[in-house]
């Protein structure tokens, strides 16, 4: 298979766009503390409180737009299960959203899939594990090579559909 291979991407994003719905707000607060601790630049795109029920696609879209706007931006989305946010984000070309509730998936989503969006469920994963998932996801580089060929193929097939 011939493909235009790009070099592996940087291990660490230049900025993180983060968003959640009401069900993900508690975990988002914990993740924000971690980003602050690690001195990772971030923009918090809401929602602002766990007290009002909101529609996750509206907050997911804000983060998707922020990730697509800059080549080395990445995003983190948190809802109750992570399912709604990952279904919505993966509808947008250029987004590779990975729903990860364990360290191995978080690591492989970067190494093999160059995931530019991490999704978690605040009702699924605890704060300590969630923060470790974020830490690993932020620092693991994409391997490129045959994995880039597969991502190129994926984009090509989506365009042909
Ligand atoms: C909100 O109750 C819940 O449905 C939402 O956070 C998410 O889990 C949807 O997939």
CSV table of N, CA and C and ligand atoms in Angstrom, one decimal:
chain,number,residue,atom,x,y,z
A,1,UNK,N,0.9,-1.2,0.0
A,1,UNK,CA,0.0,0.0,0.0
A,1,UNK,C,0.9,1.2,0.0
A,2,UNK,N,0.6,2.2,-0.9
A,2,UNK,CA,1.4,3.4,-0.9
A,2,UNK,C,0.6,4.4,-0.1
A,3,UNK,N,1.4,5.2,0.6
A,3,UNK,CA,0.7,6.3,1.4
A,3,UNK,C,1.7,7.4,1.7
A,4,UNK,N,1.1,8.6,2.0
A,4,UNK,CA,1.9,9.7,2.4
A,4,UNK,C,2.1,9.5,3.9
A,5,UNK,N,3.3,9.2,4.3
A,5,UNK,CA,3.5,9.0,5.7
A,5,UNK,C,4.1,10.3,6.3
A,6,UNK,N,3.5,10.7,7.4
A,6,UNK,CA,4.0,11.8,8.1
A,6,UNK,C,4.8,11.3,9.3
A,7,UNK,N,5.8,12.1,9.8
A,7,UNK,CA,6.6,11.7,10.9
A,7,UNK,C,5.7,11.5,12.1
A,8,UNK,N,6.2,10.7,13.1
A,8,UNK,CA,5.4,10.6,14.3
A,8,UNK,C,5.2,12.0,15.0
A,9,UNK,N,4.0,12.1,15.6
A,9,UNK,CA,3.7,13.4,16.2
A,9,UNK,C,4.4,13.6,17.5
A,10,UNK,N,4.3,14.9,18.0
A,10,UNK,CA,5.0,15.1,19.3
A,10,UNK,C,4.3,14.4,20.4
A,11,UNK,N,5.0,14.0,21.4
A,11,UNK,CA,4.5,13.2,22.5
A,11,UNK,C,3.5,14.1,23.3
A,12,UNK,N,3.8,15.4,23.4
A,12,UNK,CA,3.0,16.2,24.3
A,12,UNK,C,2.3,17.3,23.5
A,13,UNK,N,1.0,17.5,23.7
A,13,UNK,CA,0.2,18.5,22.9
A,13,UNK,C,0.6,19.9,23.3
A,14,UNK,N,0.4,20.8,22.4
A,14,UNK,CA,0.7,22.2,22.7
A,14,UNK,C,-0.4,22.8,23.6
A,15,UNK,N,-1.6,22.3,23.4
A,15,UNK,CA,-2.7,22.8,24.3
A,15,UNK,C,-3.8,21.7,24.3
A,16,UNK,N,-4.5,21.7,25.5
A,16,UNK,CA,-5.6,20.7,25.7
A,16,UNK,C,-6.9,21.5,25.7
A,17,UNK,N,-7.8,21.1,24.9
A,17,UNK,CA,-9.2,21.7,25.1
A,17,UNK,C,-10.0,20.6,25.8
A,18,UNK,N,-10.6,21.0,26.9
A,18,UNK,CA,-11.4,20.1,27.7
A,18,UNK,C,-12.8,20.5,27.9
A,19,UNK,N,-13.7,19.5,27.9
A,19,UNK,CA,-15.1,19.8,28.0
A,19,UNK,C,-15.8,18.6,28.7
A,20,UNK,N,-17.0,18.8,29.2
A,20,UNK,CA,-17.8,17.8,29.8
A,20,UNK,C,-19.3,18.1,29.8
A,21,UNK,N,-20.1,17.2,30.2
A,21,UNK,CA,-21.5,17.5,30.6
A,21,UNK,C,-21.6,17.4,32.1
A,22,UNK,N,-22.8,17.6,32.6
A,22,UNK,CA,-23.0,17.6,34.1
A,22,UNK,C,-22.5,16.3,34.7
A,23,UNK,N,-22.6,15.1,34.0
A,23,UNK,CA,-22.2,13.9,34.6
A,23,UNK,C,-20.7,13.7,34.6
A,24,UNK,N,-20.0,14.5,33.8
A,24,UNK,CA,-18.5,14.4,33.8
A,24,UNK,C,-17.8,15.5,34.5
A,25,UNK,N,-18.6,16.4,35.1
A,25,UNK,CA,-18.0,17.6,35.7
A,25,UNK,C,-17.1,17.3,36.9
A,26,UNK,N,-17.4,16.3,37.7
A,26,UNK,CA,-16.6,16.0,38.9
A,26,UNK,C,-15.2,15.5,38.4
A,27,UNK,N,-15.2,14.6,37.5
A,27,UNK,CA,-13.9,14.1,37.0
A,27,UNK,C,-13.2,15.2,36.3
A,28,UNK,N,-13.9,16.0,35.5
A,28,UNK,CA,-13.2,17.1,34.8
A,28,UNK,C,-12.4,18.0,35.9
A,29,UNK,N,-13.1,18.2,37.0
A,29,UNK,CA,-12.4,19.1,38.0
A,29,UNK,C,-11.1,18.5,38.4
A,30,UNK,N,-11.1,17.2,38.6
A,30,UNK,CA,-9.9,16.5,39.0
A,30,UNK,C,-8.8,16.5,37.9
A,31,UNK,N,-9.2,16.3,36.7
A,31,UNK,CA,-8.3,16.4,35.5
A,31,UNK,C,-7.7,17.8,35.4
A,32,UNK,N,-8.5,18.8,35.6
A,32,UNK,CA,-8.0,20.2,35.6
A,32,UNK,C,-6.9,20.4,36.6
A,33,UNK,N,-7.1,19.8,37.8
A,33,UNK,CA,-6.0,20.0,38.8
A,33,UNK,C,-4.7,19.3,38.3
A,34,UNK,N,-4.9,18.2,37.7
A,34,UNK,CA,-3.7,17.5,37.1
A,34,UNK,C,-3.0,18.3,36.1
A,35,UNK,N,-3.8,18.9,35.1
A,35,UNK,CA,-3.2,19.7,34.0
A,35,UNK,C,-2.5,20.9,34.6
A,36,UNK,N,-3.1,21.5,35.7
A,36,UNK,CA,-2.4,22.6,36.3
A,36,UNK,C,-1.1,22.2,36.9
A,37,UNK,N,-1.1,21.0,37.6
A,37,UNK,CA,0.1,20.5,38.3
A,37,UNK,C,1.2,20.2,37.3
A,38,UNK,N,0.8,19.7,36.1
A,38,UNK,CA,1.8,19.3,35.1
A,38,UNK,C,2.2,20.5,34.2
A,39,UNK,N,1.5,21.6,34.5
A,39,UNK,CA,1.8,22.9,33.7
A,39,UNK,C,1.5,22.6,32.2
A,40,UNK,N,0.4,21.9,31.9
A,40,UNK,CA,0.0,21.7,30.6
A,40,UNK,C,-1.0,22.8,30.2
A,41,UNK,N,-0.8,23.6,29.2
A,41,UNK,CA,-1.8,24.7,28.9
A,41,UNK,C,-3.1,24.0,28.5
A,42,UNK,N,-4.2,24.6,29.0
A,42,UNK,CA,-5.5,24.1,28.6
A,42,UNK,C,-6.5,25.2,28.5
A,43,UNK,N,-7.6,24.9,27.8
A,43,UNK,CA,-8.8,25.8,27.8
A,43,UNK,C,-10.0,24.9,28.2
A,44,UNK,N,-10.7,25.4,29.2
A,44,UNK,CA,-11.9,24.7,29.7
A,44,UNK,C,-13.1,25.2,29.0
A,45,UNK,N,-13.8,24.4,28.2
A,45,UNK,CA,-14.9,24.9,27.4
A,45,UNK,C,-16.3,24.5,28.0
A,46,UNK,N,-16.3,24.2,29.3
A,46,UNK,CA,-17.6,23.9,30.0
A,46,UNK,C,-17.8,22.4,30.0
A,47,UNK,N,-19.0,22.1,30.6
A,47,UNK,CA,-20.0,23.0,31.2
A,47,UNK,C,-19.4,23.4,32.6
A,48,UNK,N,-20.1,24.4,33.2
A,48,UNK,CA,-19.5,25.1,34.3
A,48,UNK,C,-19.9,24.5,35.7
A,49,UNK,N,-21.0,23.6,35.7
A,49,UNK,CA,-21.5,23.1,36.9
A,49,UNK,C,-22.1,21.8,36.8
A,50,UNK,N,-22.1,20.9,37.8
A,50,UNK,CA,-22.7,19.6,37.7
A,50,UNK,C,-24.2,19.7,38.0
A,51,UNK,N,-24.7,20.9,38.4
A,51,UNK,CA,-26.1,21.0,39.0
A,51,UNK,C,-27.2,21.1,37.9
A,52,UNK,N,-26.8,21.5,36.7
A,52,UNK,CA,-27.8,21.6,35.7
A,52,UNK,C,-27.6,20.6,34.6
A,53,UNK,N,-28.6,19.9,34.2
A,53,UNK,CA,-28.5,18.9,33.2
A,53,UNK,C,-28.3,19.5,31.8
A,54,UNK,N,-27.3,19.2,31.1
A,54,UNK,CA,-27.0,19.8,29.8
A,54,UNK,C,-26.8,18.7,28.7
A,55,UNK,N,-26.8,19.1,27.5
A,55,UNK,CA,-26.7,18.2,26.3
A,55,UNK,C,-25.3,18.0,25.9
A,56,UNK,N,-24.8,16.8,26.1
A,56,UNK,CA,-23.3,16.6,25.8
A,56,UNK,C,-22.9,16.9,24.4
A,57,UNK,N,-23.7,16.8,23.4
A,57,UNK,CA,-23.2,17.1,22.0
A,57,UNK,C,-22.8,18.6,21.9
A,58,UNK,N,-23.4,19.5,22.6
A,58,UNK,CA,-23.1,20.9,22.6
A,58,UNK,C,-21.7,21.2,23.1
A,59,UNK,N,-21.3,20.5,24.2
A,59,UNK,CA,-20.0,20.7,24.8
A,59,UNK,C,-18.9,19.9,24.0
A,60,UNK,N,-19.3,18.7,23.5
A,60,UNK,CA,-18.4,18.0,22.7
A,60,UNK,C,-18.0,18.8,21.4
A,61,UNK,N,-19.0,19.4,20.8
A,61,UNK,CA,-18.7,20.2,19.6
A,61,UNK,C,-17.7,21.3,19.8
A,62,UNK,N,-17.8,21.9,21.0
A,62,UNK,CA,-16.8,23.0,21.3
A,62,UNK,C,-15.4,22.5,21.3
A,63,UNK,N,-15.2,21.3,21.9
A,63,UNK,CA,-13.9,20.8,22.0
A,63,UNK,C,-13.4,20.3,20.7
A,64,UNK,N,-14.3,19.6,19.9
A,64,UNK,CA,-13.9,19.2,18.6
A,64,UNK,C,-13.4,20.3,17.7
A,65,UNK,N,-14.1,21.4,17.8
A,65,UNK,CA,-13.7,22.6,17.0
A,65,UNK,C,-12.4,23.1,17.4
A,66,UNK,N,-12.1,23.2,18.7
A,66,UNK,CA,-10.9,23.7,19.2
A,66,UNK,C,-9.7,22.7,18.8
A,67,UNK,N,-9.9,21.4,18.8
A,67,UNK,CA,-8.9,20.5,18.4
A,67,UNK,C,-8.6,20.6,16.9
A,68,UNK,N,-9.6,20.8,16.1
A,68,UNK,CA,-9.4,20.9,14.7
A,68,UNK,C,-8.8,22.2,14.3
A,69,UNK,N,-8.9,23.2,15.1
A,69,UNK,CA,-8.4,24.5,14.8
A,69,UNK,C,-6.9,24.6,14.9
A,70,UNK,N,-6.2,23.7,15.6
A,70,UNK,CA,-4.8,23.8,15.7
A,70,UNK,C,-4.1,22.5,15.6
A,71,UNK,N,-3.0,22.4,14.8
A,71,UNK,CA,-2.5,21.1,14.5
A,71,UNK,C,-2.0,20.3,15.7
A,72,UNK,N,-1.5,21.0,16.7
A,72,UNK,CA,-0.9,20.2,17.8
A,72,UNK,C,-1.8,20.3,19.1
A,73,UNK,N,-3.1,20.7,18.9
A,73,UNK,CA,-4.0,20.7,20.0
A,73,UNK,C,-4.6,19.3,20.1
A,74,UNK,N,-4.9,18.9,21.4
A,74,UNK,CA,-5.7,17.7,21.6
A,74,UNK,C,-6.8,18.0,22.6
A,75,UNK,N,-7.7,17.0,22.7
A,75,UNK,CA,-8.9,17.3,23.5
A,75,UNK,C,-9.2,16.2,24.5
A,76,UNK,N,-9.9,16.6,25.6
A,76,UNK,CA,-10.4,15.6,26.6
A,76,UNK,C,-11.9,15.9,26.8
A,77,UNK,N,-12.7,14.8,26.6
A,77,UNK,CA,-14.1,15.0,26.8
A,77,UNK,C,-14.6,14.0,27.9
A,78,UNK,N,-15.5,14.4,28.7
A,78,UNK,CA,-16.0,13.6,29.8
A,78,UNK,C,-17.5,13.7,29.9
A,79,UNK,N,-18.2,12.6,29.8
A,79,UNK,CA,-19.6,12.6,30.1
A,79,UNK,C,-19.9,11.5,31.1
A,80,UNK,N,-21.1,10.9,31.2
A,80,UNK,CA,-21.3,9.9,32.2
A,80,UNK,C,-20.6,8.6,31.9
A,81,UNK,N,-20.8,8.1,30.7
A,81,UNK,CA,-20.2,6.8,30.3
A,81,UNK,C,-19.0,7.0,29.4
A,82,UNK,N,-18.9,8.2,28.8
A,82,UNK,CA,-18.0,8.4,27.7
A,82,UNK,C,-18.5,8.0,26.3
A,83,UNK,N,-19.6,7.3,26.3
A,83,UNK,CA,-20.1,6.8,25.0
A,83,UNK,C,-20.7,7.9,24.1
A,84,UNK,N,-21.5,8.7,24.7
A,84,UNK,CA,-22.1,9.8,23.9
A,84,UNK,C,-21.1,10.7,23.3
A,85,UNK,N,-20.1,11.1,24.2
A,85,UNK,CA,-19.1,12.0,23.7
A,85,UNK,C,-18.2,11.4,22.6
A,86,UNK,N,-17.9,10.1,22.8
A,86,UNK,CA,-17.1,9.5,21.7
A,86,UNK,C,-17.8,9.3,20.4
A,87,UNK,N,-19.1,8.9,20.5
A,87,UNK,CA,-19.9,8.8,19.3
A,87,UNK,C,-20.0,10.1,18.6
A,88,UNK,N,-20.2,11.2,19.3
A,88,UNK,CA,-20.4,12.5,18.7
A,88,UNK,C,-19.0,12.9,18.1
A,89,UNK,N,-18.0,12.8,18.8
A,89,UNK,CA,-16.7,13.4,18.3
A,89,UNK,C,-16.2,12.6,17.1
A,90,UNK,N,-16.4,11.3,17.0
A,90,UNK,CA,-15.9,10.5,15.9
A,90,UNK,C,-16.7,10.8,14.6
A,91,UNK,N,-17.7,11.6,14.6
A,91,UNK,CA,-18.4,11.9,13.4
A,91,UNK,C,-17.7,13.0,12.6
A,92,UNK,N,-16.7,13.6,13.2
A,92,UNK,CA,-16.1,14.8,12.6
A,92,UNK,C,-14.7,14.3,12.0
A,93,UNK,N,-14.6,14.5,10.6
A,93,UNK,CA,-13.3,14.1,10.0
A,93,UNK,C,-12.1,14.8,10.7
A,94,UNK,N,-11.1,14.1,10.9
A,94,UNK,CA,-9.9,14.6,11.5
A,94,UNK,C,-9.9,14.3,13.0
A,95,UNK,N,-11.0,13.9,13.5
A,95,UNK,CA,-11.0,13.6,15.0
A,95,UNK,C,-10.8,12.1,15.1
A,96,UNK,N,-9.9,11.7,16.0
A,96,UNK,CA,-9.7,10.3,16.4
A,96,UNK,C,-9.9,10.2,17.9
A,97,UNK,N,-11.1,10.0,18.3
A,97,UNK,CA,-11.5,10.0,19.7
A,97,UNK,C,-11.4,8.6,20.3
A,98,UNK,N,-10.7,8.4,21.4
A,98,UNK,CA,-10.5,7.1,22.0
A,98,UNK,C,-11.2,7.1,23.4
A,99,UNK,N,-12.1,6.2,23.6
A,99,UNK,CA,-12.7,6.0,24.9
A,99,UNK,C,-11.8,5.1,25.7
A,100,UNK,N,-11.2,5.6,26.8
A,100,UNK,CA,-10.2,4.8,27.5
A,100,UNK,C,-10.5,4.9,29.0
A,101,UNK,N,-10.6,3.7,29.6
A,101,UNK,CA,-10.8,3.6,31.0
A,101,UNK,C,-9.7,2.7,31.7
A,102,UNK,N,-8.6,2.5,30.9
A,102,UNK,CA,-7.4,1.8,31.5
A,102,UNK,C,-6.2,2.3,30.8
A,103,UNK,N,-5.1,2.0,31.5
A,103,UNK,CA,-3.8,2.6,31.1
A,103,UNK,C,-3.3,2.0,29.7
A,104,UNK,N,-3.5,0.7,29.5
A,104,UNK,CA,-3.0,0.1,28.3
A,104,UNK,C,-3.7,0.7,27.1
A,105,UNK,N,-5.1,0.9,27.2
A,105,UNK,CA,-5.8,1.5,26.0
A,105,UNK,C,-5.3,2.9,25.8
A,106,UNK,N,-5.1,3.7,26.9
A,106,UNK,CA,-4.7,5.1,26.7
A,106,UNK,C,-3.3,5.1,26.0
A,107,UNK,N,-2.4,4.2,26.4
A,107,UNK,CA,-1.1,4.2,25.8
A,107,UNK,C,-1.2,3.8,24.3
A,108,UNK,N,-2.0,2.8,24.0
A,108,UNK,CA,-2.1,2.3,22.6
A,108,UNK,C,-2.9,3.2,21.7
A,109,UNK,N,-3.8,4.0,22.3
A,109,UNK,CA,-4.6,4.9,21.5
A,109,UNK,C,-3.6,6.0,21.0
A,110,UNK,N,-2.6,6.3,21.7
A,110,UNK,CA,-1.6,7.3,21.2
A,110,UNK,C,-0.6,6.6,20.3
A,111,UNK,N,0.0,5.4,20.7
A,111,UNK,CA,1.0,4.8,19.9
A,111,UNK,C,0.6,4.4,18.5
A,112,UNK,N,-0.6,3.7,18.5
A,112,UNK,CA,-1.1,3.1,17.2
A,112,UNK,C,-2.1,4.0,16.5
A,113,UNK,N,-2.9,4.7,17.3
A,113,UNK,CA,-4.1,5.4,16.6
A,113,UNK,C,-3.9,6.9,16.6
A,114,UNK,N,-2.9,7.4,17.1
A,114,UNK,CA,-2.6,8.9,17.2
A,114,UNK,C,-3.9,9.6,17.7
A,115,UNK,N,-4.5,9.1,18.7
A,115,UNK,CA,-5.8,9.7,19.1
A,115,UNK,C,-5.6,11.1,19.5
A,116,UNK,N,-6.4,12.0,19.0
A,116,UNK,CA,-6.2,13.4,19.3
A,116,UNK,C,-7.3,13.8,20.3
A,117,UNK,N,-8.1,12.9,20.7
A,117,UNK,CA,-9.2,13.2,21.7
A,117,UNK,C,-9.3,12.0,22.7
A,118,UNK,N,-9.2,12.3,23.9
A,118,UNK,CA,-9.4,11.2,25.0
A,118,UNK,C,-10.8,11.4,25.6
A,119,UNK,N,-11.5,10.3,25.7
A,119,UNK,CA,-12.8,10.4,26.2
A,119,UNK,C,-12.9,9.4,27.4
A,120,UNK,N,-13.5,9.9,28.5
A,120,UNK,CA,-13.7,9.1,29.7
A,120,UNK,C,-15.2,9.3,30.2
A,121,UNK,N,-15.6,8.3,31.0
A,121,UNK,CA,-16.9,8.4,31.6
A,121,UNK,C,-16.8,8.6,33.1
A,122,UNK,N,-17.3,9.7,33.6
A,122,UNK,CA,-17.2,10.1,35.0
A,122,UNK,C,-17.9,9.2,35.9
A,123,UNK,N,-18.9,8.4,35.3
A,123,UNK,CA,-19.6,7.5,36.2
A,123,UNK,C,-19.0,6.1,36.0
A,124,UNK,N,-17.9,5.9,35.3
A,124,UNK,CA,-17.3,4.6,35.1
A,124,UNK,C,-16.0,4.5,35.8
A,125,UNK,N,-15.2,5.6,35.8
A,125,UNK,CA,-13.8,5.5,36.2
A,125,UNK,C,-13.6,6.5,37.4
A,126,UNK,N,-12.8,6.1,38.4
A,126,UNK,CA,-12.5,6.9,39.5
A,126,UNK,C,-11.5,8.0,39.2
A,127,UNK,N,-11.4,8.9,40.1
A,127,UNK,CA,-10.5,10.1,39.8
A,127,UNK,C,-9.1,9.7,39.7
A,128,UNK,N,-8.6,8.8,40.6
A,128,UNK,CA,-7.2,8.4,40.6
A,128,UNK,C,-6.8,7.7,39.3
A,129,UNK,N,-7.6,6.7,38.9
A,129,UNK,CA,-7.3,6.0,37.7
A,129,UNK,C,-7.4,7.0,36.5
A,130,UNK,N,-8.5,7.8,36.5
A,130,UNK,CA,-8.8,8.7,35.4
A,130,UNK,C,-7.6,9.6,35.2
A,131,UNK,N,-7.0,10.1,36.3
A,131,UNK,CA,-5.8,11.0,36.2
A,131,UNK,C,-4.6,10.3,35.6
A,132,UNK,N,-4.4,9.0,36.0
A,132,UNK,CA,-3.3,8.3,35.5
A,132,UNK,C,-3.5,8.0,34.0
A,133,UNK,N,-4.7,7.8,33.6
A,133,UNK,CA,-5.1,7.6,32.1
A,133,UNK,C,-4.7,8.9,31.4
A,134,UNK,N,-5.0,10.0,31.9
A,134,UNK,CA,-4.7,11.3,31.3
A,134,UNK,C,-3.2,11.5,31.2
A,135,UNK,N,-2.5,11.2,32.3
A,135,UNK,CA,-1.0,11.4,32.4
A,135,UNK,C,-0.3,10.6,31.3
A,136,UNK,N,-0.7,9.3,31.1
A,136,UNK,CA,-0.1,8.4,30.1
A,136,UNK,C,-0.5,8.9,28.7
A,137,UNK,N,-1.7,9.3,28.6
A,137,UNK,CA,-2.2,9.7,27.2
A,137,UNK,C,-1.5,11.0,26.8
A,138,UNK,N,-1.2,11.8,27.7
A,138,UNK,CA,-0.6,13.1,27.4
A,138,UNK,C,0.9,12.9,26.9
A,139,UNK,N,1.5,11.9,27.5
A,139,UNK,CA,3.0,11.8,27.3
A,139,UNK,C,3.4,10.7,26.3
A,140,UNK,N,2.5,9.9,25.8
A,140,UNK,CA,2.9,8.8,24.9
A,140,UNK,C,2.9,9.3,23.5
A,141,UNK,N,4.0,9.1,22.7
A,141,UNK,CA,4.0,9.5,21.3
A,141,UNK,C,3.4,8.5,20.4
A,142,UNK,N,3.0,9.1,19.2
A,142,UNK,CA,2.5,8.2,18.1
A,142,UNK,C,3.7,7.6,17.4
A,143,UNK,N,3.6,6.3,17.0
A,143,UNK,CA,4.7,5.6,16.4
A,143,UNK,C,4.9,5.9,14.9
A,144,UNK,N,3.8,6.3,14.3
A,144,UNK,CA,3.9,6.6,12.8
A,144,UNK,C,4.1,5.3,12.1
A,145,UNK,N,4.8,5.3,10.9
A,145,UNK,CA,5.1,4.1,10.1
A,145,UNK,C,3.8,3.5,9.6
A,146,UNK,N,3.7,2.2,9.9
A,146,UNK,CA,2.6,1.4,9.4
A,146,UNK,C,1.3,1.9,10.0
A,147,UNK,N,1.3,2.5,11.2
A,147,UNK,CA,0.1,3.0,11.8
A,147,UNK,C,-0.4,4.2,11.1
A,148,UNK,N,0.6,5.0,10.6
A,148,UNK,CA,0.2,6.2,9.8
A,148,UNK,C,-0.5,5.8,8.5
A,149,UNK,N,0.0,4.7,7.9
A,149,UNK,CA,-0.6,4.2,6.6
A,149,UNK,C,-2.0,3.8,6.9
A,150,UNK,N,-2.3,3.2,8.1
A,150,UNK,CA,-3.6,2.7,8.4
A,150,UNK,C,-4.6,3.9,8.6
A,151,UNK,N,-4.0,5.0,9.3
A,151,UNK,CA,-4.8,6.2,9.5
A,151,UNK,C,-5.1,6.8,8.1
A,152,UNK,N,-4.2,6.8,7.2
A,152,UNK,CA,-4.4,7.4,5.9
A,152,UNK,C,-5.5,6.6,5.2
A,153,UNK,N,-5.4,5.3,5.3
A,153,UNK,CA,-6.4,4.4,4.7
A,153,UNK,C,-7.8,4.7,5.2
A,154,UNK,N,-7.8,4.9,6.5
A,154,UNK,CA,-9.1,5.2,7.2
A,154,UNK,C,-9.8,6.4,6.7
A,155,UNK,N,-9.0,7.5,6.5
A,155,UNK,CA,-9.5,8.8,6.0
A,155,UNK,C,-9.9,8.6,4.6
A,156,UNK,N,-9.1,7.8,3.8
A,156,UNK,CA,-9.5,7.6,2.4
A,156,UNK,C,-10.8,6.8,2.3
A,157,UNK,N,-11.0,5.8,3.1
A,157,UNK,CA,-12.2,5.0,3.0
A,157,UNK,C,-13.4,5.8,3.4
A,158,UNK,N,-13.2,6.7,4.4
A,158,UNK,CA,-14.3,7.6,4.9
A,158,UNK,C,-14.7,8.5,3.7
A,159,UNK,N,-13.7,9.0,3.0
A,159,UNK,CA,-14.0,10.0,1.9
A,159,UNK,C,-14.8,9.3,0.8
A,160,UNK,N,-14.5,8.0,0.6
A,160,UNK,CA,-15.1,7.2,-0.5
A,160,UNK,C,-16.5,6.8,-0.2
A,161,UNK,N,-16.9,6.8,1.1
A,161,UNK,CA,-18.2,6.2,1.5
A,161,UNK,C,-19.3,7.1,1.1
B,1,LIG,C1,-26.2,12.0,31.0
B,1,LIG,O1,-27.2,11.5,31.9
B,1,LIG,C2,-25.6,10.8,30.3
B,1,LIG,O2,-26.5,10.3,29.4
B,1,LIG,C3,-24.4,11.4,29.5
B,1,LIG,O3,-23.5,11.9,30.4
B,1,LIG,C4,-23.6,10.3,28.7
B,1,LIG,O4,-23.2,9.3,29.6
B,1,LIG,C5,-24.1,9.9,27.4
B,1,LIG,O5,-23.6,9.1,26.7
